[in-house]
mmCIF file of N, CA and C in Angstrom:
data_model
loop_
_atom_site.group_PDB
_atom_site.id
_atom_site.type_symbol
_atom_site.label_atom_id
_atom_site.label_comp_id
_atom_site.label_asym_id
_atom_site.label_seq_id
_atom_site.Cartn_x
_atom_site.Cartn_y
_atom_site.Cartn_z
ATOM 1 N N THR U 1 0.800 -1.213 0.010
ATOM 2 C CA THR U 1 -0.033 -0.007 -0.003
ATOM 3 C C THR U 1 0.833 1.283 0.021
ATOM 4 N N SER U 2 1.973 1.227 0.672
ATOM 5 C CA SER U 2 2.810 2.422 0.746
ATOM 6 C C SER U 2 3.406 2.808 -0.662
ATOM 7 N N VAL U 3 3.751 1.740 -1.491
ATOM 8 C CA VAL U 3 4.202 1.995 -2.805
ATOM 9 C C VAL U 3 3.112 2.578 -3.664
ATOM 10 N N ASN U 4 1.892 2.117 -3.579
ATOM 11 C CA ASN U 4 0.788 2.618 -4.328
ATOM 12 C C ASN U 4 0.576 4.079 -3.887
ATOM 13 N N SER U 5 0.640 4.406 -2.550
ATOM 14 C CA SER U 5 0.437 5.743 -2.001
ATOM 15 C C SER U 5 1.543 6.660 -2.598
ATOM 16 N N LEU U 6 2.753 6.242 -2.630
ATOM 17 C CA LEU U 6 3.877 7.007 -3.229
ATOM 18 C C LEU U 6 3.626 7.289 -4.730
ATOM 19 N N LYS U 7 3.144 6.270 -5.460
ATOM 20 C CA LYS U 7 2.829 6.481 -6.859
ATOM 21 C C LYS U 7 1.755 7.514 -7.080
ATOM 22 N N ALA U 8 0.746 7.481 -6.256
ATOM 23 C CA ALA U 8 -0.358 8.463 -6.327
ATOM 24 C C ALA U 8 0.063 9.873 -5.973
ATOM 25 N N ASP U 9 1.076 9.988 -5.029
ATOM 26 C CA ASP U 9 1.609 11.309 -4.684
ATOM 27 C C ASP U 9 2.394 11.819 -5.810
ATOM 28 N N VAL U 10 3.322 10.952 -6.430
ATOM 29 C CA VAL U 10 4.086 11.401 -7.530
ATOM 30 C C VAL U 10 3.271 11.853 -8.731
ATOM 31 N N THR U 11 2.171 11.070 -9.041
ATOM 32 C CA THR U 11 1.292 11.447 -10.109
ATOM 33 C C THR U 11 0.608 12.801 -9.823
ATOM 34 N N SER U 12 0.267 13.008 -8.612
ATOM 35 C CA SER U 12 -0.428 14.247 -8.146
ATOM 36 C C SER U 12 0.556 15.428 -8.336
ATOM 37 N N LEU U 13 1.810 15.252 -7.910
ATOM 38 C CA LEU U 13 2.749 16.312 -7.996
ATOM 39 C C LEU U 13 3.060 16.714 -9.488
ATOM 40 N N LYS U 14 3.160 15.619 -10.348
ATOM 41 C CA LYS U 14 3.465 15.849 -11.738
ATOM 42 C C LYS U 14 2.345 16.677 -12.355
ATOM 43 N N SER U 15 1.087 16.305 -12.018
ATOM 44 C CA SER U 15 -0.002 17.027 -12.676
ATOM 45 C C SER U 15 -0.108 18.474 -12.184
ATOM 46 N N SER U 16 0.175 18.695 -10.892
ATOM 47 C CA SER U 16 0.149 20.035 -10.341
ATOM 48 C C SER U 16 1.239 20.891 -10.971
ATOM 49 N N ASN U 17 2.325 20.295 -11.254
ATOM 50 C CA ASN U 17 3.505 21.093 -11.836
ATOM 51 C C ASN U 17 3.251 21.437 -13.317
ATOM 52 N N THR U 18 2.532 20.587 -13.988
ATOM 53 C CA THR U 18 2.336 20.887 -15.391
ATOM 54 C C THR U 18 1.046 21.767 -15.601
ATOM 55 N N GLN U 19 0.269 22.005 -14.548
ATOM 56 C CA GLN U 19 -0.955 22.687 -14.701
ATOM 57 C C GLN U 19 -0.866 24.090 -13.933
ATOM 58 N N SER U 20 0.319 24.630 -13.910
ATOM 59 C CA SER U 20 0.476 25.977 -13.219
ATOM 60 C C SER U 20 -0.149 27.020 -14.093
ATOM 61 N N ALA U 21 -0.673 27.979 -13.432
ATOM 62 C CA ALA U 21 -1.304 29.083 -14.217
ATOM 63 C C ALA U 21 -0.379 29.873 -14.956
ATOM 64 N N PRO U 22 -0.755 30.409 -16.216
ATOM 65 C CA PRO U 22 0.145 31.188 -16.966
ATOM 66 C C PRO U 22 0.537 32.465 -16.156
ATOM 67 N N GLY U 23 1.785 32.862 -16.224
ATOM 68 C CA GLY U 23 2.207 34.065 -15.588
ATOM 69 C C GLY U 23 2.393 33.867 -14.082
ATOM 70 N N SER U 24 2.308 32.674 -13.585
ATOM 71 C CA SER U 24 2.410 32.409 -12.100
ATOM 72 C C SER U 24 3.859 32.532 -11.700
ATOM 73 N N SER U 25 4.816 32.366 -12.647
ATOM 74 C CA SER U 25 6.195 32.478 -12.216
ATOM 75 C C SER U 25 6.574 33.937 -12.071
ATOM 76 N N LYS U 26 7.039 34.275 -10.886
ATOM 77 C CA LYS U 26 7.253 35.673 -10.546
ATOM 78 C C LYS U 26 8.687 36.111 -10.998
ATOM 79 N N LYS U 27 8.688 37.233 -11.660
ATOM 80 C CA LYS U 27 9.921 37.808 -12.162
ATOM 81 C C LYS U 27 10.704 38.513 -10.987
ATOM 82 N N SER U 28 12.044 38.326 -10.987
ATOM 83 C CA SER U 28 12.806 38.974 -9.940
ATOM 84 C C SER U 28 12.786 40.495 -10.050
ATOM 85 N N PRO U 29 12.962 41.210 -8.960
ATOM 86 C CA PRO U 29 12.955 42.669 -9.054
ATOM 87 C C PRO U 29 14.171 43.241 -9.828
ATOM 88 N N SER U 30 13.987 44.328 -10.391
ATOM 89 C CA SER U 30 15.059 45.040 -11.108
ATOM 90 C C SER U 30 15.445 46.212 -10.219
ATOM 91 N N TYR U 31 16.606 46.751 -10.455
ATOM 92 C CA TYR U 31 17.056 47.901 -9.641
ATOM 93 C C TYR U 31 17.637 48.981 -10.520
ATOM 94 N N ILE U 32 17.171 50.197 -10.193
ATOM 95 C CA ILE U 32 17.601 51.394 -10.982
ATOM 96 C C ILE U 32 18.495 52.207 -9.932
ATOM 97 N N PRO U 33 19.802 52.230 -10.241
ATOM 98 C CA PRO U 33 20.677 52.970 -9.335
ATOM 99 C C PRO U 33 20.466 54.535 -9.472
ATOM 100 N N LEU U 34 20.440 55.150 -8.303
ATOM 101 C CA LEU U 34 20.327 56.586 -8.285
ATOM 102 C C LEU U 34 21.645 57.393 -8.027
ATOM 103 N N GLY U 35 22.504 56.765 -7.196
ATOM 104 C CA GLY U 35 23.707 57.390 -6.871
ATOM 105 C C GLY U 35 24.288 56.969 -5.522
ATOM 106 N N SER U 36 25.435 57.555 -5.158
ATOM 107 C CA SER U 36 25.995 57.218 -3.818
ATOM 108 C C SER U 36 26.808 58.420 -3.339
ATOM 109 N N GLY U 37 26.902 58.510 -2.018
ATOM 110 C CA GLY U 37 27.589 59.608 -1.355
ATOM 111 C C GLY U 37 26.918 60.900 -1.417
ATOM 112 N N GLY U 38 27.137 61.762 -0.363
ATOM 113 C CA GLY U 38 26.618 63.018 -0.278
ATOM 114 C C GLY U 38 25.890 63.399 0.999
ATOM 115 N N SER U 39 25.775 64.663 1.302
ATOM 116 C CA SER U 39 25.089 65.044 2.521
ATOM 117 C C SER U 39 24.524 66.413 2.373
ATOM 118 N N THR U 40 23.675 66.804 3.321
ATOM 119 C CA THR U 40 23.022 68.094 3.354
ATOM 120 C C THR U 40 22.669 68.465 4.834
ATOM 121 N N THR U 41 22.584 69.744 5.087
ATOM 122 C CA THR U 41 22.066 70.270 6.379
ATOM 123 C C THR U 41 20.815 71.058 6.158
ATOM 124 N N ASP U 42 20.234 70.969 4.960
ATOM 125 C CA ASP U 42 19.049 71.766 4.638
ATOM 126 C C ASP U 42 17.838 71.270 5.372
ATOM 127 N N LYS U 43 17.132 72.282 5.927
ATOM 128 C CA LYS U 43 15.885 71.947 6.676
ATOM 129 C C LYS U 43 14.695 71.738 5.659
ATOM 130 N N ASN U 44 14.870 72.272 4.480
ATOM 131 C CA ASN U 44 13.844 72.075 3.404
ATOM 132 C C ASN U 44 14.409 70.890 2.534
ATOM 133 N N TYR U 45 13.452 70.260 1.697
ATOM 134 C CA TYR U 45 13.925 69.259 0.896
ATOM 135 C C TYR U 45 14.982 69.772 -0.125
ATOM 136 N N TYR U 46 16.045 69.149 -0.209
ATOM 137 C CA TYR U 46 17.171 69.544 -1.050
ATOM 138 C C TYR U 46 17.380 68.437 -2.140
ATOM 139 N N SER U 47 17.383 68.885 -3.426
ATOM 140 C CA SER U 47 17.610 67.982 -4.568
ATOM 141 C C SER U 47 19.095 67.531 -4.635
ATOM 142 N N MET U 48 19.360 66.288 -4.508
ATOM 143 C CA MET U 48 20.792 65.773 -4.537
ATOM 144 C C MET U 48 21.117 65.605 -6.050
ATOM 145 N N GLY U 49 21.927 66.561 -6.542
ATOM 146 C CA GLY U 49 22.161 66.579 -7.953
ATOM 147 C C GLY U 49 22.764 65.284 -8.517
ATOM 148 N N GLY U 50 23.629 64.580 -7.792
ATOM 149 C CA GLY U 50 24.224 63.361 -8.269
ATOM 150 C C GLY U 50 23.195 62.135 -8.249
ATOM 151 N N TYR U 51 22.064 62.345 -7.694
ATOM 152 C CA TYR U 51 21.021 61.285 -7.597
ATOM 153 C C TYR U 51 19.864 61.580 -8.557
ATOM 154 N N GLN U 52 20.116 61.388 -9.775
ATOM 155 C CA GLN U 52 19.088 61.720 -10.804
ATOM 156 C C GLN U 52 19.043 60.688 -11.896
ATOM 157 N N VAL U 53 17.768 60.457 -12.378
ATOM 158 C CA VAL U 53 17.644 59.383 -13.361
ATOM 159 C C VAL U 53 16.384 59.688 -14.180
ATOM 160 N N SER U 54 16.321 59.385 -15.518
ATOM 161 C CA SER U 54 15.153 59.418 -16.275
ATOM 162 C C SER U 54 14.559 58.048 -16.349
ATOM 163 N N ILE U 55 13.207 58.026 -16.128
ATOM 164 C CA ILE U 55 12.559 56.721 -16.128
ATOM 165 C C ILE U 55 11.197 56.834 -16.936
ATOM 166 N N ASP U 56 11.032 55.792 -17.743
ATOM 167 C CA ASP U 56 9.748 55.613 -18.411
ATOM 168 C C ASP U 56 9.229 54.275 -17.946
ATOM 169 N N PRO U 57 8.074 54.328 -17.194
ATOM 170 C CA PRO U 57 7.527 53.048 -16.677
ATOM 171 C C PRO U 57 7.271 51.958 -17.726
ATOM 172 N N ALA U 58 7.048 52.413 -19.003
ATOM 173 C CA ALA U 58 6.821 51.532 -20.072
ATOM 174 C C ALA U 58 7.928 50.593 -20.366
ATOM 175 N N ASP U 59 9.126 50.987 -19.904
ATOM 176 C CA ASP U 59 10.377 50.175 -20.082
ATOM 177 C C ASP U 59 10.352 48.989 -19.069
ATOM 178 N N TYR U 60 9.347 48.988 -18.141
ATOM 179 C CA TYR U 60 9.322 47.853 -17.123
ATOM 180 C C TYR U 60 7.958 47.268 -17.216
ATOM 181 N N VAL U 61 7.678 46.569 -18.359
ATOM 182 C CA VAL U 61 6.462 46.026 -18.608
ATOM 183 C C VAL U 61 6.020 44.945 -17.574
ATOM 184 N N GLY U 62 4.900 45.091 -17.066
ATOM 185 C CA GLY U 62 4.399 44.173 -16.032
ATOM 186 C C GLY U 62 4.769 44.520 -14.567
ATOM 187 N N TYR U 63 5.440 45.671 -14.348
ATOM 188 C CA TYR U 63 5.862 46.019 -13.001
ATOM 189 C C TYR U 63 4.573 46.262 -12.152
ATOM 190 N N THR U 64 4.578 45.933 -10.928
ATOM 191 C CA THR U 64 3.492 46.107 -10.031
ATOM 192 C C THR U 64 3.659 47.335 -9.125
ATOM 193 N N SER U 65 4.869 47.554 -8.725
ATOM 194 C CA SER U 65 5.159 48.689 -7.907
ATOM 195 C C SER U 65 6.645 49.011 -7.897
ATOM 196 N N MET U 66 7.029 50.177 -7.394
ATOM 197 C CA MET U 66 8.429 50.548 -7.236
ATOM 198 C C MET U 66 8.550 50.958 -5.810
ATOM 199 N N GLN U 67 9.859 50.872 -5.329
ATOM 200 C CA GLN U 67 10.134 51.311 -3.974
ATOM 201 C C GLN U 67 11.467 52.014 -3.962
ATOM 202 N N LEU U 68 11.567 53.107 -3.219
ATOM 203 C CA LEU U 68 12.770 53.807 -2.986
ATOM 204 C C LEU U 68 13.477 53.056 -1.886
ATOM 205 N N GLU U 69 14.766 52.724 -2.184
ATOM 206 C CA GLU U 69 15.675 52.161 -1.138
ATOM 207 C C GLU U 69 16.839 53.097 -0.969
ATOM 208 N N ALA U 70 17.036 53.493 0.230
ATOM 209 C CA ALA U 70 18.129 54.480 0.505
ATOM 210 C C ALA U 70 18.847 54.122 1.854
ATOM 211 N N THR U 71 20.122 54.291 1.844
ATOM 212 C CA THR U 71 20.983 54.066 3.052
ATOM 213 C C THR U 71 21.287 55.423 3.585
ATOM 214 N N LEU U 72 20.772 55.801 4.752
ATOM 215 C CA LEU U 72 20.865 57.172 5.317
ATOM 216 C C LEU U 72 21.305 57.139 6.818
ATOM 217 N N ASN U 73 21.846 58.279 7.229
ATOM 218 C CA ASN U 73 22.119 58.421 8.678
ATOM 219 C C ASN U 73 22.315 59.929 8.952
ATOM 220 N N LEU U 74 22.245 60.277 10.242
ATOM 221 C CA LEU U 74 22.518 61.612 10.717
ATOM 222 C C LEU U 74 23.884 61.560 11.420
ATOM 223 N N ASN U 75 24.596 62.684 11.407
ATOM 224 C CA ASN U 75 25.880 62.739 12.150
ATOM 225 C C ASN U 75 25.623 62.800 13.610
ATOM 226 N N GLU U 76 24.525 63.488 14.067
ATOM 227 C CA GLU U 76 24.242 63.597 15.410
ATOM 228 C C GLU U 76 22.786 63.151 15.684
ATOM 229 N N ALA U 77 22.513 62.663 16.869
ATOM 230 C CA ALA U 77 21.178 62.142 17.220
ATOM 231 C C ALA U 77 20.229 63.314 17.540
ATOM 232 N N VAL U 78 20.090 64.184 16.562
ATOM 233 C CA VAL U 78 19.168 65.260 16.679
ATOM 234 C C VAL U 78 18.286 65.364 15.410
ATOM 235 N N GLY U 79 16.966 65.296 15.597
ATOM 236 C CA GLY U 79 16.093 65.384 14.436
ATOM 237 C C GLY U 79 16.001 64.144 13.611
ATOM 238 N N THR U 80 15.654 64.280 12.364
ATOM 239 C CA THR U 80 15.360 63.178 11.488
ATOM 240 C C THR U 80 15.862 63.559 10.114
ATOM 241 N N ILE U 81 16.280 62.527 9.324
ATOM 242 C CA ILE U 81 16.601 62.689 7.907
ATOM 243 C C ILE U 81 15.429 62.057 7.174
ATOM 244 N N ASN U 82 14.928 62.835 6.200
ATOM 245 C CA ASN U 82 13.800 62.464 5.368
ATOM 246 C C ASN U 82 14.381 62.385 3.937
ATOM 247 N N ALA U 83 13.973 61.430 3.139
ATOM 248 C CA ALA U 83 14.325 61.291 1.760
ATOM 249 C C ALA U 83 13.142 60.861 0.939
ATOM 250 N N ARG U 84 13.053 61.366 -0.256
ATOM 251 C CA ARG U 84 11.922 60.973 -1.163
ATOM 252 C C ARG U 84 12.439 61.044 -2.567
ATOM 253 N N LEU U 85 11.684 60.457 -3.468
ATOM 254 C CA LEU U 85 11.912 60.542 -4.906
ATOM 255 C C LEU U 85 11.009 61.624 -5.413
ATOM 256 N N TYR U 86 11.609 62.600 -6.187
ATOM 257 C CA TYR U 86 10.882 63.772 -6.664
ATOM 258 C C TYR U 86 10.926 63.799 -8.173
ATOM 259 N N ASN U 87 9.715 63.968 -8.756
ATOM 260 C CA ASN U 87 9.495 63.974 -10.221
ATOM 261 C C ASN U 87 9.779 65.454 -10.588
ATOM 262 N N SER U 88 10.939 65.775 -11.114
ATOM 263 C CA SER U 88 11.367 67.155 -11.458
ATOM 264 C C SER U 88 10.684 67.570 -12.776
ATOM 265 N N THR U 89 10.232 66.616 -13.582
ATOM 266 C CA THR U 89 9.574 66.959 -14.792
ATOM 267 C C THR U 89 8.215 67.612 -14.506
ATOM 268 N N ASP U 90 7.456 66.982 -13.598
ATOM 269 C CA ASP U 90 6.095 67.434 -13.217
ATOM 270 C C ASP U 90 6.046 68.272 -11.914
ATOM 271 N N SER U 91 7.223 68.440 -11.216
ATOM 272 C CA SER U 91 7.360 69.201 -10.003
ATOM 273 C C SER U 91 6.384 68.609 -8.925
ATOM 274 N N SER U 92 6.601 67.346 -8.643
ATOM 275 C CA SER U 92 5.756 66.684 -7.567
ATOM 276 C C SER U 92 6.574 65.470 -7.018
ATOM 277 N N ALA U 93 6.273 65.209 -5.752
ATOM 278 C CA ALA U 93 6.880 64.016 -5.033
ATOM 279 C C ALA U 93 6.234 62.746 -5.686
ATOM 280 N N ALA U 94 7.101 61.717 -5.755
ATOM 281 C CA ALA U 94 6.628 60.490 -6.386
ATOM 282 C C ALA U 94 5.915 59.596 -5.302
ATOM 283 N N GLY U 95 4.646 59.571 -5.391
ATOM 284 C CA GLY U 95 3.823 58.590 -4.672
ATOM 285 C C GLY U 95 4.241 58.534 -3.165
ATOM 286 N N SER U 96 4.285 57.280 -2.675
ATOM 287 C CA SER U 96 4.673 57.041 -1.283
ATOM 288 C C SER U 96 6.133 56.647 -1.186
ATOM 289 N N SER U 97 6.971 57.509 -1.742
ATOM 290 C CA SER U 97 8.399 57.140 -1.735
ATOM 291 C C SER U 97 9.244 57.638 -0.514
ATOM 292 N N ASN U 98 8.534 58.214 0.409
ATOM 293 C CA ASN U 98 9.224 58.762 1.701
ATOM 294 C C ASN U 98 9.809 57.712 2.515
ATOM 295 N N VAL U 99 11.077 57.958 2.962
ATOM 296 C CA VAL U 99 11.763 57.147 4.000
ATOM 297 C C VAL U 99 12.339 58.142 5.010
ATOM 298 N N SER U 100 12.505 57.695 6.231
ATOM 299 C CA SER U 100 13.089 58.588 7.265
ATOM 300 C C SER U 100 13.716 57.759 8.384
ATOM 301 N N THR U 101 14.691 58.378 9.054
ATOM 302 C CA THR U 101 15.349 57.766 10.179
ATOM 303 C C THR U 101 16.019 58.825 11.065
ATOM 304 N N SER U 102 16.174 58.479 12.289
ATOM 305 C CA SER U 102 16.960 59.377 13.216
ATOM 306 C C SER U 102 18.215 58.625 13.667
ATOM 307 N N ALA U 103 18.612 57.596 12.996
ATOM 308 C CA ALA U 103 19.804 56.795 13.254
ATOM 309 C C ALA U 103 21.117 57.549 12.988
ATOM 310 N N THR U 104 22.169 57.339 13.840
ATOM 311 C CA THR U 104 23.444 57.881 13.600
ATOM 312 C C THR U 104 24.363 56.973 12.881
ATOM 313 N N THR U 105 23.905 55.704 12.695
ATOM 314 C CA THR U 105 24.655 54.756 11.810
ATOM 315 C C THR U 105 23.850 54.477 10.572
ATOM 316 N N ALA U 106 24.540 54.263 9.527
ATOM 317 C CA ALA U 106 23.851 54.082 8.192
ATOM 318 C C ALA U 106 22.898 52.913 8.334
ATOM 319 N N VAL U 107 21.670 53.115 7.818
ATOM 320 C CA VAL U 107 20.591 52.112 7.891
ATOM 321 C C VAL U 107 19.941 52.095 6.497
ATOM 322 N N LEU U 108 19.635 50.901 5.956
ATOM 323 C CA LEU U 108 18.960 50.788 4.673
ATOM 324 C C LEU U 108 17.499 50.835 4.906
ATOM 325 N N LEU U 109 16.818 51.725 4.197
ATOM 326 C CA LEU U 109 15.390 51.987 4.359
ATOM 327 C C LEU U 109 14.700 51.730 3.050
ATOM 328 N N SER U 110 13.473 51.233 3.098
ATOM 329 C CA SER U 110 12.677 50.955 1.849
ATOM 330 C C SER U 110 11.212 51.618 2.067
ATOM 331 N N SER U 111 10.878 52.331 1.075
ATOM 332 C CA SER U 111 9.490 52.946 1.114
ATOM 333 C C SER U 111 8.471 51.926 0.792
ATOM 334 N N THR U 112 7.266 52.376 0.946
ATOM 335 C CA THR U 112 6.123 51.501 0.556
ATOM 336 C C THR U 112 6.078 51.569 -0.958
ATOM 337 N N GLY U 113 5.294 50.673 -1.521
ATOM 338 C CA GLY U 113 5.268 50.567 -3.015
ATOM 339 C C GLY U 113 4.464 51.782 -3.604
ATOM 340 N N PHE U 114 4.940 52.177 -4.779
ATOM 341 C CA PHE U 114 4.279 53.317 -5.523
ATOM 342 C C PHE U 114 4.389 53.002 -6.987
ATOM 343 N N THR U 115 3.532 53.699 -7.767
ATOM 344 C CA THR U 115 3.653 53.590 -9.259
ATOM 345 C C THR U 115 3.964 54.975 -9.814
ATOM 346 N N LEU U 116 4.533 54.979 -10.955
ATOM 347 C CA LEU U 116 4.968 56.268 -11.574
ATOM 348 C C LEU U 116 4.000 56.597 -12.740
ATOM 349 N N PRO U 117 3.807 57.931 -12.946
ATOM 350 C CA PRO U 117 2.942 58.309 -14.096
ATOM 351 C C PRO U 117 3.608 57.917 -15.412
ATOM 352 N N SER U 118 2.775 57.717 -16.405
ATOM 353 C CA SER U 118 3.247 57.326 -17.710
ATOM 354 C C SER U 118 4.164 58.386 -18.349
ATOM 355 N N GLY U 119 4.943 57.892 -19.202
ATOM 356 C CA GLY U 119 5.911 58.806 -19.997
ATOM 357 C C GLY U 119 7.258 58.933 -19.263
ATOM 358 N N LYS U 120 8.216 59.308 -20.093
ATOM 359 C CA LYS U 120 9.588 59.476 -19.575
ATOM 360 C C LYS U 120 9.669 60.809 -18.779
ATOM 361 N N LYS U 121 10.179 60.597 -17.480
ATOM 362 C CA LYS U 121 10.274 61.741 -16.612
ATOM 363 C C LYS U 121 11.613 61.661 -15.902
ATOM 364 N N THR U 122 12.047 62.820 -15.433
ATOM 365 C CA THR U 122 13.287 62.859 -14.652
ATOM 366 C C THR U 122 12.972 62.861 -13.133
ATOM 367 N N TYR U 123 13.659 61.930 -12.449
ATOM 368 C CA TYR U 123 13.442 61.877 -11.003
ATOM 369 C C TYR U 123 14.744 62.116 -10.288
ATOM 370 N N VAL U 124 14.693 62.791 -9.119
ATOM 371 C CA VAL U 124 15.818 63.145 -8.325
ATOM 372 C C VAL U 124 15.544 62.780 -6.867
ATOM 373 N N LEU U 125 16.579 62.393 -6.120
ATOM 374 C CA LEU U 125 16.456 62.136 -4.713
ATOM 375 C C LEU U 125 16.477 63.493 -4.010
ATOM 376 N N GLN U 126 15.466 63.704 -3.147
ATOM 377 C CA GLN U 126 15.498 64.893 -2.275
ATOM 378 C C GLN U 126 15.678 64.440 -0.829
ATOM 379 N N VAL U 127 16.429 65.266 -0.105
ATOM 380 C CA VAL U 127 16.790 64.956 1.270
ATOM 381 C C VAL U 127 16.519 66.142 2.133
ATOM 382 N N GLN U 128 16.114 65.884 3.380
ATOM 383 C CA GLN U 128 15.823 66.993 4.330
ATOM 384 C C GLN U 128 16.351 66.572 5.707
ATOM 385 N N SER U 129 16.998 67.570 6.404
ATOM 386 C CA SER U 129 17.430 67.335 7.757
ATOM 387 C C SER U 129 16.535 68.164 8.613
ATOM 388 N N THR U 130 15.644 67.607 9.380
ATOM 389 C CA THR U 130 14.587 68.365 10.064
ATOM 390 C C THR U 130 15.147 69.477 11.021
ATOM 391 N N GLN U 131 16.327 69.176 11.635
ATOM 392 C CA GLN U 131 16.922 70.112 12.589
ATOM 393 C C GLN U 131 18.103 70.857 12.069
ATOM 394 N N GLY U 132 18.485 70.581 10.766
ATOM 395 C CA GLY U 132 19.628 71.291 10.149
ATOM 396 C C GLY U 132 20.962 70.670 10.544
ATOM 397 N N TYR U 133 21.052 69.478 11.125
ATOM 398 C CA TYR U 133 22.271 68.756 11.381
ATOM 399 C C TYR U 133 22.635 67.965 10.095
ATOM 400 N N GLN U 134 23.930 67.553 9.927
ATOM 401 C CA GLN U 134 24.341 66.874 8.758
ATOM 402 C C GLN U 134 23.570 65.575 8.573
ATOM 403 N N ALA U 135 22.928 65.454 7.404
ATOM 404 C CA ALA U 135 22.210 64.220 7.020
ATOM 405 C C ALA U 135 22.974 63.603 5.854
ATOM 406 N N ASN U 136 23.322 62.340 5.968
ATOM 407 C CA ASN U 136 24.183 61.621 4.982
ATOM 408 C C ASN U 136 23.402 60.609 4.212
ATOM 409 N N VAL U 137 23.730 60.544 2.857
ATOM 410 C CA VAL U 137 23.138 59.543 1.978
ATOM 411 C C VAL U 137 24.332 58.680 1.530
ATOM 412 N N GLN U 138 24.307 57.428 1.891
ATOM 413 C CA GLN U 138 25.355 56.530 1.398
ATOM 414 C C GLN U 138 25.055 56.062 0.027
ATOM 415 N N SER U 139 23.816 55.673 -0.266
ATOM 416 C CA SER U 139 23.465 55.210 -1.597
ATOM 417 C C SER U 139 21.898 55.242 -1.716
ATOM 418 N N ALA U 140 21.456 55.193 -2.943
ATOM 419 C CA ALA U 140 19.964 55.098 -3.167
ATOM 420 C C ALA U 140 19.759 54.447 -4.504
ATOM 421 N N ARG U 141 18.572 53.711 -4.537
ATOM 422 C CA ARG U 141 18.230 53.046 -5.806
ATOM 423 C C ARG U 141 16.658 52.891 -5.746
ATOM 424 N N ILE U 142 16.131 52.574 -6.926
ATOM 425 C CA ILE U 142 14.755 52.232 -7.047
ATOM 426 C C ILE U 142 14.637 50.715 -7.296
ATOM 427 N N ARG U 143 13.803 50.082 -6.493
ATOM 428 C CA ARG U 143 13.506 48.656 -6.739
ATOM 429 C C ARG U 143 12.217 48.554 -7.496
ATOM 430 N N VAL U 144 12.267 47.864 -8.669
ATOM 431 C CA VAL U 144 11.110 47.655 -9.504
ATOM 432 C C VAL U 144 10.604 46.213 -9.233
ATOM 433 N N ASN U 145 9.361 46.181 -8.719
ATOM 434 C CA ASN U 145 8.754 44.848 -8.373
ATOM 435 C C ASN U 145 7.832 44.424 -9.493
ATOM 436 N N PHE U 146 7.883 43.147 -9.809
ATOM 437 C CA PHE U 146 7.021 42.562 -10.839
ATOM 438 C C PHE U 146 6.092 41.558 -10.251
#
């Protein structure tokens, strides 16, 4: 009986593997580098010139969301460092791309998922130090989820 049970299990597994739904295999995320290094003491959002990229969402067919990933820290434990992706073409912040920390050691942060408006647009990383102390950006990128 155990041999017959094993045969039934193998047959069941084979049929479930061949009957997977189309498109059920998930594509790995892609990453769009924004830049590395830099700091600001600006209390208002400051556009980090070296962190700029042009993106057309149509180049990422089937993407479900994007996330800003940034490694940030403050030099002193005073206030917060905020970062966001800014659409400089349309003069607006990109969705829910905000990340923030009050850490004095570099920490990798990920925003919630957002989508971008259609068409090729230029995006820049903006950073703010709420109390005017040095806010550091180690690196930043955009994660494209499928």
